[in-house]
Short mmCIF file of C-alpha atoms in Angstrom, two decimals:
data_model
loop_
_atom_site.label_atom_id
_atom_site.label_comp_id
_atom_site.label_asym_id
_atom_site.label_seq_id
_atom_site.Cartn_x
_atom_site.Cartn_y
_atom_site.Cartn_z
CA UNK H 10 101.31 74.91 98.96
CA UNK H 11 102.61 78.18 97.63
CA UNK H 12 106.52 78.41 95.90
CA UNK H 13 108.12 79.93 93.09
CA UNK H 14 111.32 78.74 91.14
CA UNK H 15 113.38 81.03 89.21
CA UNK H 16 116.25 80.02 87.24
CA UNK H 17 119.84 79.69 88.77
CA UNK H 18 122.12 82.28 87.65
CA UNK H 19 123.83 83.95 87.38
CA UNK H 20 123.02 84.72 84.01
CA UNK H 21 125.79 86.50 81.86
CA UNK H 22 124.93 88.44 78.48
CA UNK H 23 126.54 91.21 76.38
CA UNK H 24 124.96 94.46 76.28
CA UNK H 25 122.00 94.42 72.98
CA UNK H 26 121.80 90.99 74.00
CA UNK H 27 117.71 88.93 74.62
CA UNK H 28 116.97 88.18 77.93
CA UNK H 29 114.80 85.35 79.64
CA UNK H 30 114.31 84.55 83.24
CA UNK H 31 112.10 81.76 83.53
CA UNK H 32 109.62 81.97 86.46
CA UNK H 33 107.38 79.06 87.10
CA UNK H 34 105.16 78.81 90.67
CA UNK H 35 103.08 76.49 92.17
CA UNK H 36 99.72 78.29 93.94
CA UNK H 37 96.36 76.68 95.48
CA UNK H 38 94.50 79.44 94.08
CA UNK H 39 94.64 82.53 91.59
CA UNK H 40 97.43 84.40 92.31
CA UNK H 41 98.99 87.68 91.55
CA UNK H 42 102.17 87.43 89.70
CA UNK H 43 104.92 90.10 90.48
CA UNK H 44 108.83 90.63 89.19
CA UNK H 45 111.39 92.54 91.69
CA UNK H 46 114.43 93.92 90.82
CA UNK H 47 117.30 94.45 93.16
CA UNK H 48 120.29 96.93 92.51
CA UNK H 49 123.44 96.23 94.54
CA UNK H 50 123.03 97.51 97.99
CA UNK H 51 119.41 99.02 97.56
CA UNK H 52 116.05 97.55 98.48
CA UNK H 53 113.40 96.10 95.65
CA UNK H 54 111.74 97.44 93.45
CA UNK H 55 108.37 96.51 91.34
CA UNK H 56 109.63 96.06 87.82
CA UNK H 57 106.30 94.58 86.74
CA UNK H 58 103.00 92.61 87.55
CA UNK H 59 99.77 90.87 86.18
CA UNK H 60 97.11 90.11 88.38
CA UNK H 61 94.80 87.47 86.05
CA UNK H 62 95.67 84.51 83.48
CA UNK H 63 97.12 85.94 80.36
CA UNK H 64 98.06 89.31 81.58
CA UNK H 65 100.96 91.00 80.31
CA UNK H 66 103.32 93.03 82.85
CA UNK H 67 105.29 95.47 81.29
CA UNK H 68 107.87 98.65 82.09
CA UNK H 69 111.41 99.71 81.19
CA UNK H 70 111.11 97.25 77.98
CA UNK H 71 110.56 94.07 80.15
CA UNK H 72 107.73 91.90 79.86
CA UNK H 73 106.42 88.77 81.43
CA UNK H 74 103.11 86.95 80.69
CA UNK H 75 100.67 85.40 83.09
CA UNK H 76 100.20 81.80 81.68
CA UNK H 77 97.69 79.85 83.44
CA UNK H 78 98.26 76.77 81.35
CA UNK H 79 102.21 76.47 81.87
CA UNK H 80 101.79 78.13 85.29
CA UNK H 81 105.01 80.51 84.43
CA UNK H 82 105.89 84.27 84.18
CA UNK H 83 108.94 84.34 82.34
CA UNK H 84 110.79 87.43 82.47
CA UNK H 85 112.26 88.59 78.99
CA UNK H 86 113.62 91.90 77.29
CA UNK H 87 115.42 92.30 73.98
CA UNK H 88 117.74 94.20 74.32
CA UNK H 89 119.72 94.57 77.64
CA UNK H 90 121.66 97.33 78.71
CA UNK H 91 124.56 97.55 81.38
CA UNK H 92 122.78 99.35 84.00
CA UNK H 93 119.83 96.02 83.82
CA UNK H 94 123.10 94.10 86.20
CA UNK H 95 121.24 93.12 89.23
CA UNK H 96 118.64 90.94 90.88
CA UNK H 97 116.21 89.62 89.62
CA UNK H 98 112.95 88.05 91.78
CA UNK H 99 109.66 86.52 90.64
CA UNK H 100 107.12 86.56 93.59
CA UNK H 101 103.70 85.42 94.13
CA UNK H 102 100.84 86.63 96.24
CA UNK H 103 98.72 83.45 96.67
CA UNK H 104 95.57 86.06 97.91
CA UNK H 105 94.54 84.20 100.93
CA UNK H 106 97.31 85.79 103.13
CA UNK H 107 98.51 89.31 102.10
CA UNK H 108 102.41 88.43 101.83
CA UNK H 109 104.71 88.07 98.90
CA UNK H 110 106.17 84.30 98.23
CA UNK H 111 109.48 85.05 96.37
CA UNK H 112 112.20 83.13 94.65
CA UNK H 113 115.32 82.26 94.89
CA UNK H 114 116.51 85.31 92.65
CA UNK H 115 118.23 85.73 89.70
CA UNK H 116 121.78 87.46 89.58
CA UNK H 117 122.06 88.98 85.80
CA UNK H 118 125.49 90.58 84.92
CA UNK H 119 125.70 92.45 81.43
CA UNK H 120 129.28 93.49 80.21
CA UNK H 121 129.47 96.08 77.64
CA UNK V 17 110.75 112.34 100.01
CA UNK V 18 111.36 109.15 100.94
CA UNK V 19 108.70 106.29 100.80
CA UNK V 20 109.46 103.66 103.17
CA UNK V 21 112.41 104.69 105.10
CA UNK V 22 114.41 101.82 107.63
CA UNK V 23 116.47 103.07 110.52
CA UNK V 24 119.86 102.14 111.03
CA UNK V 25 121.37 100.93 107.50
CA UNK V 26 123.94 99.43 109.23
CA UNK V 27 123.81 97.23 112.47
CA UNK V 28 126.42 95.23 113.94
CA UNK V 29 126.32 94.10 117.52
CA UNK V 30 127.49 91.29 119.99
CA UNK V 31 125.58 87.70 120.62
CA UNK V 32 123.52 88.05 123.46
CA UNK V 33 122.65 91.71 122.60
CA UNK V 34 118.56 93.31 122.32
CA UNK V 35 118.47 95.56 118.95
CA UNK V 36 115.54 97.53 117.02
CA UNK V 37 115.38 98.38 114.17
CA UNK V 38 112.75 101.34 113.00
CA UNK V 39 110.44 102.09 109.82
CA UNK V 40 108.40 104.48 108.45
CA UNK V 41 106.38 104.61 105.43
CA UNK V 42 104.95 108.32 104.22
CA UNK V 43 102.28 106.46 101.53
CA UNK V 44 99.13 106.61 103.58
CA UNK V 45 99.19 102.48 103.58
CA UNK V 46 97.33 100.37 106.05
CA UNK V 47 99.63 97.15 105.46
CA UNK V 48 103.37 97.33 106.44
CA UNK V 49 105.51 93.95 106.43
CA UNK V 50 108.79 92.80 107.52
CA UNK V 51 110.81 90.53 105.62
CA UNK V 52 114.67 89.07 106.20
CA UNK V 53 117.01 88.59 103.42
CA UNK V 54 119.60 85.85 103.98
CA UNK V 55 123.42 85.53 102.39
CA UNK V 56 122.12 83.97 99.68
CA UNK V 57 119.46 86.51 99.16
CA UNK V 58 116.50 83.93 99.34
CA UNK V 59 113.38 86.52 100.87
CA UNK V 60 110.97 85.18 103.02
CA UNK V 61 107.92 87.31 105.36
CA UNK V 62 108.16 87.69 109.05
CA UNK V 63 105.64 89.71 109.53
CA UNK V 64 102.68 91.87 108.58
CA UNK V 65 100.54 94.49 110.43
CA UNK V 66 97.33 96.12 108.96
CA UNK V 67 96.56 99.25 110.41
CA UNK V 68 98.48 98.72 114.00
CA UNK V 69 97.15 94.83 114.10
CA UNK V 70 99.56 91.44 113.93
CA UNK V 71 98.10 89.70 110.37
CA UNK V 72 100.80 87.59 109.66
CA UNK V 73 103.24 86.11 111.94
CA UNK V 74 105.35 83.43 110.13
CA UNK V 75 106.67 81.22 112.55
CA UNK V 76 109.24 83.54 113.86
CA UNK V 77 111.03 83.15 116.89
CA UNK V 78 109.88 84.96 120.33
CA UNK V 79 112.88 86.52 120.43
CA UNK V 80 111.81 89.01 117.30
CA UNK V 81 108.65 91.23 118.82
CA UNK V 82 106.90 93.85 115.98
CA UNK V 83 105.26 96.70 117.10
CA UNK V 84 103.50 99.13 115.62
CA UNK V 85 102.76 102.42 117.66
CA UNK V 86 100.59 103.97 114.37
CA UNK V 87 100.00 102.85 110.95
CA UNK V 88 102.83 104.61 109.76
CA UNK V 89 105.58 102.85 112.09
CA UNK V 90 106.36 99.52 112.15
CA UNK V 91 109.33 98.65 114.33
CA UNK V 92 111.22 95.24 114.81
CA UNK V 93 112.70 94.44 118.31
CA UNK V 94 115.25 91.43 118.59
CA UNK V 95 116.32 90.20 121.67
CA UNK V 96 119.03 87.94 122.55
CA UNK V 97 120.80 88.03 119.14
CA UNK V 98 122.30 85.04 117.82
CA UNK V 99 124.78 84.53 114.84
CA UNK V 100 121.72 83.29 112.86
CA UNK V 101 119.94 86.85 112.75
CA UNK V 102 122.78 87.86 110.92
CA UNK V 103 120.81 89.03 107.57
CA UNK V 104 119.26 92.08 105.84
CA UNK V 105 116.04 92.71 107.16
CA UNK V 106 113.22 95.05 104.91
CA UNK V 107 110.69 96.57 105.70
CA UNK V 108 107.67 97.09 102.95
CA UNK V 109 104.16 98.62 102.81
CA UNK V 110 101.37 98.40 100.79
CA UNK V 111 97.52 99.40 100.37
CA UNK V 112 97.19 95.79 101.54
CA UNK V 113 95.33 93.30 98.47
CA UNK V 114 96.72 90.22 96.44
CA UNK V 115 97.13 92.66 93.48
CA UNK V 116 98.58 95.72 95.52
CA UNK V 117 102.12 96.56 94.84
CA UNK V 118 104.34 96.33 98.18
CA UNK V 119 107.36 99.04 98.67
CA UNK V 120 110.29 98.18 100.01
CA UNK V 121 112.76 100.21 102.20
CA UNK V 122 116.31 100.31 101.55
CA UNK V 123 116.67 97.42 103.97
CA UNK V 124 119.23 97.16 107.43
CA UNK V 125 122.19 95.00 107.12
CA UNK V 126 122.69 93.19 110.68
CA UNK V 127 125.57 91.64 111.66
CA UNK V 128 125.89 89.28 114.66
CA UNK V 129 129.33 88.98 116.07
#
């Protein structure tokens, strides 16, 4: 079947600090690989996708690579800010149904 | 202008009770979804429509009833609430496509008393 796991957080850094968030997913097919973020009491928003192996996803100094081999998308940026606290989700569309499989989420907190 | 806009934010009601909840999406998309967000925030589909037809239906319970009067609406009816419903449901659209991005509405926080 279809799943994604996402690290448990949540994950705490100090602003300037590197961020991962590992992604890895399981899919019967080629997917397209997607990362949502969620702000506290909004809806979600595409941070970032890549739609074939190797792909890189990229916006608001995030990035996350497509790797075929390791089957992950880890989500990383170098230098976080405090207005990057929220959600984070890593979500798969598997391609033979048109929905989004999502994980469990990632709650990063960054204190100035 | 808002792109995919959910109707009411807020929803708290008794056991027992029928609810809807309404959305609208001003992007010209043929896809629309529904998905429900629990207390721990885990996101899973209900449901999808693509241009006013049921795609996806995701083992839901009878008691939750989509409909979709154009391609711009997608409404969720609930009847016979239970405590369990208690969650924030979003709606999304999209062009519809593995690759497509969806957008999300701001989502309606229901609470089952």
């Amino acid at each position: 079947g279809n799943s994604v796991t996402q690290m448990e957080g949540p994950v705490t850094l100090s602003e300037e600090a590197f961020l991962t968030i590992n992604c890895t997913y399981t899919a019967t097919g080629y997917p397209s690989l997607f990362w949502y973020v969620q702000y506290p009491g909004e809806g979600l928003q595409l941070l970032l996708k890549a739609t074939k192996a190797d792909d890189k996803g990229s916006n608001k100094g995030f990035e996350a690579t497509y790797r075929k081999e390791t089957t992950s998308f880890h989500l990383e940026k170098g230098s976080v800010q405090v207005s990057d606290s929220a959600v984070y989700f890593c979500a798969l569309n598997p391609g033979d149904t048109d929905k989004l499989i999502f994980g469990t989420g990632t709650r990063l907190q960054v204190f100035p | 202008d808002t792109a995919v806009s959910q109707t009411p934010k807020y929803l708290v009601t008794q056991m027992g009770n029928d609810k809807s909840i309404k959305c609208e999406q001003n992007l010209g998309h043929d896809t629309m979804y529904w998905y429900k967000q629990d207390s721990k925030k885990f996101l899973k589909i209900m449901f999808s429509y693509n241009n006013k037809e049921l795609i996806i239906n995701e083992t839901v319970p009878n008691r939750f009833s989509p409909k979709s009067p154009d391609k711009a609406h997608l409404n969720l009816h609930i009847n016979s609430l239970e405590l369990g419903d208690s969650a924030v449901y979003f709606c999304a659209s999209s062009q519809g496509g593995q690759s497509d991005t969806q957008y999300f509405g701001p989502g309606t926080r229901l609470t089952v008393l």
